[in-house]
Amino acid sequence: MPDYVLAIDQGTTSSRAIVFDHSGTIVSTGQKEHAQILPRAGWVEHDPMEIWGNVREVVGLALTRANLTHRDIAAVGITNQRETAVVWDRTTGKPVYNAIVWQDTRTQRIVDELAGDEGPERYKRQVGLPLATYFSGPKITWILDNVDGAREKAEAGDLLFGNTDSWVLWNMTGGTDGGVHVTDVTNASRTMLMNIDSLTWNEDIARDMRIPMSMLPEIRSSSEVYGEGRTGGLVPGVPISGILGDQQAATFGQAAFEVGAAKNTYGTGNFLLLNTGTELVHSENGLLTTVGYKIGDQPQVYCLEGSIAVTGSLVQWLRDNLGLIRSAPEIEQLAETVEDNGGAYFVPAFSGLFAPYWRSDARGALVGLTRYVNKGHIARAVLEATAYQSREVVDAMNADSGVDLKELRVDGGMVANEALMQFQADILGVDVVRPKVAETTALGAAYAAGIAVGFWKGEQDVVDNWAEDKRWTPQMDEAERERLYRNWKKAVTKTFDWVDEDVE
């Protein structure tokens, strides 16, 4: 058995390849950003060909930096930005349109038409999700309706759909020359097209969305051999044996295998997942029911998820659109120049509000401004927005599960921000814990792939490898916590009903 596993993390802003050893330690990495294409307000696209080129490049970088070849790799795992829809031609291997990203809101009219008189909960019992622009299904409909010749090609059986996991896997296993068209249960559970109980495609919903079944990938478990790296690729003959959507991968990498265990990933957006075991829990409080993972033939494990659209990307916005900081880490120093938010609250509803509100009519608002407020207060309000939104999701989870969260495991880029992590503990009133390996998304995909080929024995190896790096304990008194949170809730209401029917 070779000594390493390779994980490909195809994310919203970049693609990464990370080589892990048996102890779950990072050996080497390669990373490359791709363009964020913003054709008009509310539209967000990526170029799938650029992504595929970047994936090959970062795999080459990771292998070269560790002085390894494909012979040293036991398995490859894939994790990906979920809900970002790619539609491509199986005969040419070329996308018919750019990938439509999870943050994109152009499908609002399609979503409204589907909801009809039954409202956004129309399919929730079957698929675990409300009707929203977030999910992949309506994005496919938009492409078929708006790209010349796409619907005819789809009905002739020439077009394939996948989230970016399927796109990367298809290309890695040969593309037009025998590429494997597969997705895993976690990605399929984000399309609005999969029955959440039987893990099969729902033909009635596909018909409602006017999507030919021939476009959809085969649904498989999160940990099994799907195919092998193509001849002529960088990992020829190496089994590709793990796929998990990025948030489920992070849950897996955090070893959150017990019922009631939870993790929060701080990335472009924030995603808090709570393990509910093999029991399917339907949320009454604005959360999503999603598949957490499925190892081979074992029963699937479910999660409740609170999805927050804008957290890390708000820091990027402050850097790129306003120029208040030169690099993302600078926000911490700027926020530390003041003692509090000065009464300012920033609700970043740039693409509406996700959990627990699901308000696509909302838009961002900076409220509570006085002449006293300076750029330090705005920086602090930006960071605090992430913690407040996470608190709202935790409250919803506590209500749905009937069990109060005891501690929160955290990961993702923003967990390096000590001020944010302390404020998160303060506003939640529970400990916040960061693991030694913060790259838990790629690590989860590596574990799923390695378990499938016997590199790791199973979940217990993941638990044994997990180690705590730092813990933040609440230091704020209850009255102050509730005063700040009350004002945040008030600020959120100011974002509602902003988008009128005559606004694109």
Coordinates of C-alpha atoms in Angstrom, one line a residue:
M1 CA 0.0 0.0 0.0
P2 CA 1.4 3.4 -0.9
D3 CA 2.0 5.9 1.9
Y4 CA -0.2 8.8 1.0
V5 CA -3.7 9.9 0.0
L6 CA -4.4 12.9 -2.3
A7 CA -7.4 15.1 -1.8
I8 CA -8.7 17.6 -4.4
D9 CA -10.7 20.4 -2.9
Q10 CA -12.6 22.3 -5.7
G11 CA -13.8 25.3 -3.8
T12 CA -15.7 28.5 -4.6
T13 CA -12.7 30.8 -4.9
S14 CA -9.9 28.3 -5.6
S15 CA -8.9 24.7 -6.3
R16 CA -6.5 22.9 -4.0
A17 CA -4.7 19.6 -3.9
I18 CA -3.4 18.3 -0.6
V19 CA -1.3 15.2 0.1
F20 CA -2.0 13.6 3.5
D21 CA 0.0 10.9 5.3
H22 CA -1.5 8.1 7.5
S23 CA -1.7 10.3 10.6
G24 CA -3.9 12.8 8.7
T25 CA -1.0 15.3 8.6
I26 CA -0.5 17.6 5.6
V27 CA 2.6 16.7 3.5
S28 CA 2.2 19.2 0.7
T29 CA -0.3 21.4 -1.0
G30 CA -1.0 23.2 -4.3
Q31 CA -3.6 26.0 -4.7
K32 CA -4.8 28.2 -7.5
E33 CA -7.6 30.8 -7.6
H34 CA -10.1 31.0 -10.5
A35 CA -12.0 34.0 -11.8
Q36 CA -15.2 35.1 -10.2
I37 CA -17.4 36.0 -13.2
L38 CA -20.1 38.6 -12.3
P39 CA -22.0 39.4 -15.5
R40 CA -24.7 41.4 -13.7
A41 CA -26.1 42.0 -10.2
G42 CA -27.0 38.7 -8.5
W43 CA -25.2 36.6 -11.1
V44 CA -22.1 34.5 -10.2
E45 CA -20.3 32.2 -12.6
H46 CA -17.1 30.2 -12.9
D47 CA -15.5 28.8 -16.1
P48 CA -15.5 25.0 -15.8
M49 CA -12.5 24.7 -18.2
E50 CA -10.5 27.0 -16.1
I51 CA -11.4 25.0 -13.0
W52 CA -10.4 21.7 -14.7
G53 CA -7.1 23.2 -15.8
N54 CA -6.4 24.5 -12.3
V55 CA -7.2 21.1 -10.8
R56 CA -4.5 19.5 -13.0
E57 CA -2.0 22.2 -12.1
V58 CA -2.5 22.0 -8.3
V59 CA -2.3 18.2 -8.3
G60 CA 1.0 18.5 -10.2
L61 CA 2.2 21.2 -7.7
A62 CA 1.3 19.1 -4.6
L63 CA 3.0 16.0 -6.0
T64 CA 6.1 17.9 -7.1
R65 CA 6.5 19.7 -3.8
A66 CA 6.5 16.4 -1.9
N67 CA 8.7 14.8 -4.5
L68 CA 6.0 12.1 -5.1
T69 CA 4.5 10.4 -8.1
H70 CA 1.2 8.6 -8.7
R71 CA 2.9 5.4 -7.4
D72 CA 3.0 7.0 -3.9
I73 CA -0.7 7.7 -3.8
A74 CA -3.1 5.0 -2.5
A75 CA -6.3 6.9 -3.4
V76 CA -7.8 10.2 -4.5
G77 CA -10.7 11.9 -2.8
I78 CA -12.7 14.8 -4.2
T79 CA -14.6 17.5 -2.2
N80 CA -16.3 20.5 -3.8
Q81 CA -18.4 23.6 -3.7
R82 CA -21.9 22.2 -3.6
E83 CA -24.9 23.4 -5.7
T84 CA -22.6 25.0 -8.4
A85 CA -24.1 23.5 -11.6
V86 CA -22.1 22.5 -14.6
V87 CA -23.8 21.3 -17.8
W88 CA -21.5 19.9 -20.5
D89 CA -21.6 18.0 -23.8
R90 CA -20.7 14.4 -23.4
T91 CA -19.5 14.2 -27.0
T92 CA -17.1 17.2 -27.0
G93 CA -16.4 17.4 -23.3
K94 CA -17.1 21.2 -23.4
P95 CA -19.5 23.0 -21.1
V96 CA -22.5 24.6 -22.9
Y97 CA -22.4 27.5 -20.4
N98 CA -20.3 28.7 -17.5
A99 CA -20.9 27.0 -14.1
I100 CA -23.7 28.8 -12.2
V101 CA -22.5 29.2 -8.7
W102 CA -24.4 28.4 -5.5
Q103 CA -24.5 32.2 -4.6
D104 CA -26.2 33.1 -7.9
T105 CA -29.8 34.4 -7.7
R106 CA -30.9 34.5 -11.3
T107 CA -33.3 31.5 -10.9
Q108 CA -35.7 33.3 -8.6
R109 CA -38.5 33.4 -11.2
I110 CA -38.1 29.7 -11.9
V111 CA -38.2 29.0 -8.2
D112 CA -41.3 31.2 -7.7
E113 CA -43.1 29.4 -10.6
L114 CA -42.3 26.0 -9.1
A115 CA -43.5 27.1 -5.7
G116 CA -46.8 28.3 -7.1
D117 CA -49.6 28.2 -4.5
E118 CA -47.9 25.5 -2.4
G119 CA -45.0 27.9 -1.5
P120 CA -41.3 27.3 -1.0
E121 CA -41.9 24.1 1.1
R122 CA -43.5 22.3 -1.9
Y123 CA -40.8 19.6 -2.1
K124 CA -39.3 19.8 1.4
R125 CA -40.6 16.5 2.7
Q126 CA -39.2 14.6 -0.3
V127 CA -35.8 16.4 -0.7
G128 CA -35.1 18.1 2.7
L129 CA -34.7 21.5 1.1
P130 CA -37.0 24.5 0.5
L131 CA -37.3 25.9 -3.0
A132 CA -34.5 28.5 -3.2
T133 CA -32.0 29.9 -5.8
Y134 CA -29.2 28.2 -3.8
F135 CA -29.8 24.6 -5.1
S136 CA -28.7 23.1 -8.4
G137 CA -31.9 21.9 -10.0
P138 CA -33.4 25.3 -11.1
K139 CA -29.9 26.3 -12.4
I140 CA -30.1 23.4 -14.9
T141 CA -33.5 24.5 -15.9
W142 CA -32.2 28.1 -16.5
I143 CA -29.3 26.8 -18.7
L144 CA -31.7 24.6 -20.8
D145 CA -34.1 27.5 -21.2
N146 CA -31.5 30.2 -22.0
V147 CA -28.7 28.6 -24.0
D148 CA -29.3 28.1 -27.7
G149 CA -29.7 24.5 -28.6
A150 CA -29.2 23.2 -25.1
R151 CA -32.7 21.8 -24.6
E152 CA -32.6 19.9 -27.9
K153 CA -29.1 18.5 -27.0
A154 CA -30.3 17.5 -23.5
E155 CA -33.4 15.7 -24.9
A156 CA -31.2 13.9 -27.4
G157 CA -29.1 12.6 -24.4
D158 CA -26.0 14.6 -25.3
L159 CA -25.8 16.8 -22.2
L160 CA -24.6 15.8 -18.7
F161 CA -25.1 17.7 -15.5
G162 CA -23.1 17.6 -12.3
N163 CA -21.9 19.8 -9.4
T164 CA -18.2 20.4 -9.7
D165 CA -17.4 17.0 -8.1
S166 CA -18.9 15.2 -11.1
W167 CA -17.2 17.5 -13.6
V168 CA -13.8 16.9 -12.0
L169 CA -14.3 13.1 -11.7
W170 CA -15.6 12.8 -15.3
N171 CA -12.5 14.5 -16.6
M172 CA -10.1 12.7 -14.3
T173 CA -11.4 9.3 -15.4
G174 CA -11.1 10.0 -19.1
G175 CA -13.7 12.6 -20.1
T176 CA -15.0 11.9 -23.6
D177 CA -13.0 8.7 -23.5
G178 CA -14.9 6.7 -20.9
G179 CA -15.3 9.3 -18.2
V180 CA -17.3 8.1 -15.2
H181 CA -20.5 10.2 -14.7
V182 CA -21.2 9.8 -10.9
T183 CA -22.0 11.9 -7.9
D184 CA -22.2 11.0 -4.2
V185 CA -25.2 11.1 -1.9
T186 CA -24.1 14.3 -0.2
N187 CA -23.9 16.3 -3.5
A188 CA -27.0 14.7 -4.9
S189 CA -28.9 15.8 -1.7
R190 CA -28.1 19.5 -2.7
T191 CA -29.8 19.4 -6.1
M192 CA -33.5 19.4 -5.0
L193 CA -33.8 16.3 -7.2
M194 CA -32.9 13.5 -4.8
N195 CA -35.4 11.7 -2.5
I196 CA -33.8 12.2 0.9
D197 CA -35.0 8.9 2.3
S198 CA -34.3 6.4 -0.6
L199 CA -31.3 8.3 -2.1
T200 CA -32.7 8.0 -5.6
W201 CA -33.6 10.7 -8.2
N202 CA -37.1 11.9 -8.0
E203 CA -38.5 11.7 -11.5
D204 CA -41.6 13.8 -10.8
I205 CA -39.5 16.8 -9.6
A206 CA -37.1 16.4 -12.5
R207 CA -40.2 16.5 -14.8
D208 CA -41.5 19.7 -13.0
M209 CA -38.1 21.3 -13.6
R210 CA -38.1 20.1 -17.2
I211 CA -34.8 18.2 -16.7
P212 CA -34.2 15.0 -18.7
M213 CA -33.2 12.1 -16.4
S214 CA -30.4 11.2 -18.9
M215 CA -28.5 14.3 -17.7
L216 CA -28.2 13.2 -14.1
P217 CA -25.2 11.4 -12.7
E218 CA -25.4 8.0 -11.0
I219 CA -25.8 8.4 -7.2
R220 CA -23.2 6.4 -5.2
S221 CA -21.9 6.3 -1.6
S222 CA -19.3 8.8 -0.4
S223 CA -16.6 6.1 0.0
E224 CA -16.2 3.5 -2.7
V225 CA -14.1 3.2 -5.9
Y226 CA -15.8 5.1 -8.7
G227 CA -13.0 4.7 -11.3
E228 CA -9.3 5.2 -11.8
G229 CA -7.2 8.2 -13.0
R230 CA -6.9 8.3 -16.8
T231 CA -3.9 7.2 -18.7
G232 CA -1.9 10.3 -19.5
G233 CA -3.2 12.1 -16.4
L234 CA -1.1 12.8 -13.3
V235 CA -2.6 9.9 -11.3
P236 CA -3.0 7.1 -13.9
G237 CA -4.5 3.9 -12.4
V238 CA -4.9 5.4 -9.0
P239 CA -8.4 4.7 -7.5
I240 CA -10.7 7.7 -7.1
S241 CA -12.6 6.5 -4.2
G242 CA -14.1 9.3 -2.1
I243 CA -16.5 12.2 -2.8
L244 CA -18.1 14.5 -0.2
G245 CA -19.6 17.9 -0.7
D246 CA -17.4 20.4 1.1
Q247 CA -19.4 20.9 4.3
Q248 CA -20.0 17.2 4.7
A249 CA -16.3 16.6 4.1
A250 CA -15.5 19.1 6.9
T251 CA -17.9 17.3 9.2
F252 CA -16.2 14.0 8.4
G253 CA -12.7 15.5 8.9
Q254 CA -13.8 16.9 12.2
A255 CA -14.7 13.4 13.3
A256 CA -18.2 14.5 14.1
F257 CA -19.6 11.0 14.0
E258 CA -21.7 11.0 17.2
V259 CA -25.3 12.0 17.2
G260 CA -25.4 15.7 18.4
A261 CA -21.8 16.5 17.3
A262 CA -21.6 19.7 15.3
K263 CA -19.0 21.7 13.3
N264 CA -19.0 25.2 11.8
T265 CA -16.9 25.9 8.7
Y266 CA -15.9 29.6 8.2
G267 CA -15.3 30.0 4.4
T268 CA -16.9 32.1 1.7
G269 CA -20.1 31.4 3.6
N270 CA -20.6 29.6 6.9
F271 CA -22.1 26.1 7.2
L272 CA -23.0 24.6 10.5
L273 CA -23.8 20.9 10.4
L274 CA -25.3 18.8 13.3
N275 CA -25.1 15.0 13.1
T276 CA -28.6 13.4 13.6
G277 CA -27.4 9.9 13.0
T278 CA -29.4 7.5 10.7
E279 CA -32.6 9.4 11.7
L280 CA -34.1 11.8 9.2
V281 CA -35.0 15.0 11.1
H282 CA -37.2 17.5 9.3
S283 CA -36.5 21.0 10.4
E284 CA -39.2 23.3 11.8
N285 CA -36.9 26.2 12.2
G286 CA -35.4 27.0 8.7
L287 CA -32.7 24.5 8.5
L288 CA -31.9 22.0 5.8
T289 CA -32.0 18.2 6.0
T290 CA -29.0 16.8 4.2
V291 CA -27.1 13.6 3.9
G292 CA -24.0 13.8 6.0
Y293 CA -22.1 10.8 4.6
K294 CA -22.5 7.2 3.5
I295 CA -19.6 4.8 3.8
G296 CA -19.9 2.0 1.2
D297 CA -22.8 -0.3 2.0
Q298 CA -23.4 1.1 5.5
P299 CA -26.6 3.1 6.2
Q300 CA -26.5 6.8 5.4
V301 CA -26.0 9.3 8.2
Y302 CA -28.0 12.5 8.2
C303 CA -27.3 16.1 9.3
L304 CA -29.3 19.2 9.9
E305 CA -27.5 22.1 8.2
G306 CA -27.6 25.9 8.7
S307 CA -26.3 27.6 5.5
I308 CA -25.1 31.2 5.7
A309 CA -24.4 32.8 2.3
V310 CA -21.9 35.6 3.2
T311 CA -19.2 35.5 5.9
G312 CA -15.6 35.3 4.5
S313 CA -16.7 36.9 1.3
L314 CA -17.8 40.0 3.3
V315 CA -14.2 40.4 4.3
Q316 CA -13.2 40.0 0.6
W317 CA -15.8 42.7 -0.3
L318 CA -14.3 45.1 2.3
R319 CA -10.9 44.4 0.8
D320 CA -11.7 44.4 -3.0
N321 CA -14.8 46.7 -3.3
L322 CA -14.1 49.3 -0.6
G323 CA -10.3 49.0 -0.2
L324 CA -10.5 49.4 3.6
I325 CA -7.9 46.7 4.0
R326 CA -5.1 45.4 1.7
S327 CA -5.3 41.7 2.8
A328 CA -7.9 39.7 4.6
P329 CA -5.9 39.1 7.8
E330 CA -5.6 42.9 8.3
I331 CA -9.3 43.0 9.3
E332 CA -8.4 41.7 12.7
Q333 CA -5.9 44.5 13.4
L334 CA -8.4 47.1 12.2
A335 CA -11.2 45.7 14.3
E336 CA -8.8 45.6 17.4
T337 CA -8.4 49.4 17.1
V338 CA -11.8 49.8 18.8
E339 CA -13.4 48.2 21.9
D340 CA -16.8 47.4 20.4
N341 CA -18.9 47.9 17.3
G342 CA -19.8 51.5 18.2
G343 CA -23.5 50.6 17.6
A344 CA -23.0 49.5 14.0
Y345 CA -24.3 46.2 12.6
F346 CA -23.6 44.9 9.1
V347 CA -26.1 42.4 7.7
P348 CA -24.5 41.0 4.5
A349 CA -27.6 39.9 2.6
F350 CA -25.9 40.3 -0.7
S351 CA -27.7 37.4 -2.3
G352 CA -30.7 37.3 0.1
L353 CA -30.6 35.6 3.5
F354 CA -30.2 31.8 3.8
A355 CA -30.8 30.0 7.1
P356 CA -32.9 30.4 9.1
Y357 CA -34.8 33.1 7.1
W358 CA -34.7 32.0 3.4
R359 CA -35.5 35.5 2.2
S360 CA -34.4 36.1 -1.4
D361 CA -35.9 39.6 -1.3
A362 CA -33.4 40.7 1.3
R363 CA -30.3 42.8 0.5
G364 CA -27.3 43.9 2.6
A365 CA -27.6 46.7 5.2
L366 CA -25.2 48.6 7.4
V367 CA -27.3 50.1 10.2
G368 CA -26.9 51.9 13.6
L369 CA -24.6 54.5 12.1
T370 CA -23.7 57.7 13.9
R371 CA -20.8 60.2 13.3
Y372 CA -18.9 58.3 16.1
V373 CA -18.6 55.2 13.9
N374 CA -15.2 54.8 12.1
K375 CA -13.6 52.2 9.9
G376 CA -12.5 50.2 12.9
H377 CA -16.1 49.8 14.0
I378 CA -17.1 48.8 10.5
A379 CA -14.4 46.1 10.5
R380 CA -15.6 44.9 13.8
A381 CA -19.2 44.8 12.5
V382 CA -18.1 42.8 9.5
L383 CA -16.5 40.1 11.8
E384 CA -19.3 40.2 14.3
A385 CA -21.8 39.5 11.4
T386 CA -20.3 36.1 11.0
A387 CA -20.7 35.2 14.7
Y388 CA -24.3 36.6 14.9
Q389 CA -25.4 34.6 11.9
S390 CA -23.9 31.5 13.4
R391 CA -25.7 32.1 16.6
E392 CA -29.0 32.3 14.8
V393 CA -28.3 28.9 13.2
V394 CA -27.3 27.4 16.5
D395 CA -30.5 28.6 18.1
A396 CA -32.5 26.9 15.3
M397 CA -30.5 23.7 15.7
N398 CA -31.1 23.6 19.5
A399 CA -34.9 24.1 18.8
D400 CA -35.0 21.4 16.1
S401 CA -32.9 18.8 18.0
G402 CA -34.2 19.5 21.5
V403 CA -30.6 19.3 22.7
D404 CA -28.5 22.4 23.5
L405 CA -25.1 22.5 21.8
K406 CA -22.3 21.8 24.3
E407 CA -19.3 23.0 22.2
L408 CA -18.7 24.0 18.6
R409 CA -15.8 22.5 16.5
V410 CA -14.7 25.1 14.0
D411 CA -12.6 25.0 10.8
G412 CA -12.0 27.0 7.6
G413 CA -9.9 30.1 6.8
M414 CA -11.4 32.5 9.3
V415 CA -10.6 30.4 12.3
A416 CA -7.1 31.9 12.3
N417 CA -8.9 35.1 13.4
E418 CA -8.6 35.0 17.2
A419 CA -10.8 38.1 17.8
L420 CA -13.6 36.5 15.8
M421 CA -13.3 33.1 17.6
Q422 CA -13.4 34.8 21.0
F423 CA -16.5 36.8 20.0
Q424 CA -18.1 33.6 18.6
A425 CA -17.7 31.9 22.0
D426 CA -19.0 35.0 23.7
I427 CA -22.1 35.3 21.6
L428 CA -22.9 31.6 21.7
G429 CA -22.1 31.1 25.4
V430 CA -20.3 27.8 24.6
D431 CA -16.7 26.8 24.0
V432 CA -15.3 27.0 20.5
V433 CA -12.7 24.5 19.6
R434 CA -10.2 24.6 16.7
P435 CA -8.4 21.3 15.6
K436 CA -4.7 20.9 14.8
V437 CA -5.4 20.3 11.1
A438 CA -7.7 23.2 10.1
E439 CA -7.9 21.9 6.5
T440 CA -10.7 19.6 7.5
T441 CA -12.6 19.7 4.2
A442 CA -9.8 18.2 2.2
L443 CA -9.0 15.9 5.1
G444 CA -12.5 14.5 5.1
A445 CA -12.3 13.7 1.4
A446 CA -9.0 12.0 2.0
Y447 CA -10.4 9.9 4.8
A448 CA -13.4 8.9 2.7
A449 CA -11.1 7.8 -0.2
G450 CA -8.6 6.1 2.1
I451 CA -11.3 4.1 4.0
A452 CA -12.6 2.8 0.6
V453 CA -9.3 1.2 -0.3
G454 CA -8.3 0.1 3.3
F455 CA -5.6 2.8 3.8
W456 CA -7.6 3.7 7.0
K457 CA -9.8 1.1 8.7
G458 CA -12.8 3.3 9.3
E459 CA -14.2 6.1 11.4
Q460 CA -12.2 5.2 14.5
D461 CA -8.9 6.0 12.7
V462 CA -10.4 9.5 12.0
V463 CA -11.3 9.9 15.7
D464 CA -7.9 8.8 16.8
N465 CA -6.1 11.3 14.4
W466 CA -8.2 14.3 15.5
A467 CA -6.5 16.6 18.0
E468 CA -7.4 19.9 19.6
D469 CA -5.3 23.0 18.9
K470 CA -7.0 25.8 20.7
R471 CA -10.2 26.4 22.8
W472 CA -12.0 29.7 23.4
T473 CA -14.3 30.0 26.4
P474 CA -17.1 32.6 26.7
Q475 CA -16.0 35.7 28.7
M476 CA -19.1 38.0 28.1
D477 CA -21.8 38.3 30.7
E478 CA -25.3 37.2 29.8
A479 CA -26.9 40.6 29.8
E480 CA -24.4 42.0 27.3
R481 CA -24.7 39.0 25.1
E482 CA -28.4 39.2 24.9
R483 CA -28.4 43.0 24.3
L484 CA -26.0 42.7 21.4
Y485 CA -27.9 39.8 19.9
R486 CA -31.3 41.7 20.3
N487 CA -29.9 44.6 18.3
W488 CA -28.6 42.2 15.6
K489 CA -32.0 40.6 15.2
K490 CA -33.4 44.1 14.8
A491 CA -30.8 44.9 12.2
V492 CA -31.8 41.8 10.2
T493 CA -35.4 43.0 9.8
K494 CA -34.1 46.1 8.0
T495 CA -32.9 44.0 5.1
F496 CA -36.4 42.4 4.3
D497 CA -38.6 43.3 1.3
W498 CA -35.9 45.2 -0.5
V499 CA -36.2 43.5 -4.0
D500 CA -39.4 44.4 -5.8
E501 CA -40.9 42.4 -8.7
D502 CA -39.6 44.8 -11.3
V503 CA -36.0 44.3 -10.1
E504 CA -33.9 41.8 -12.0

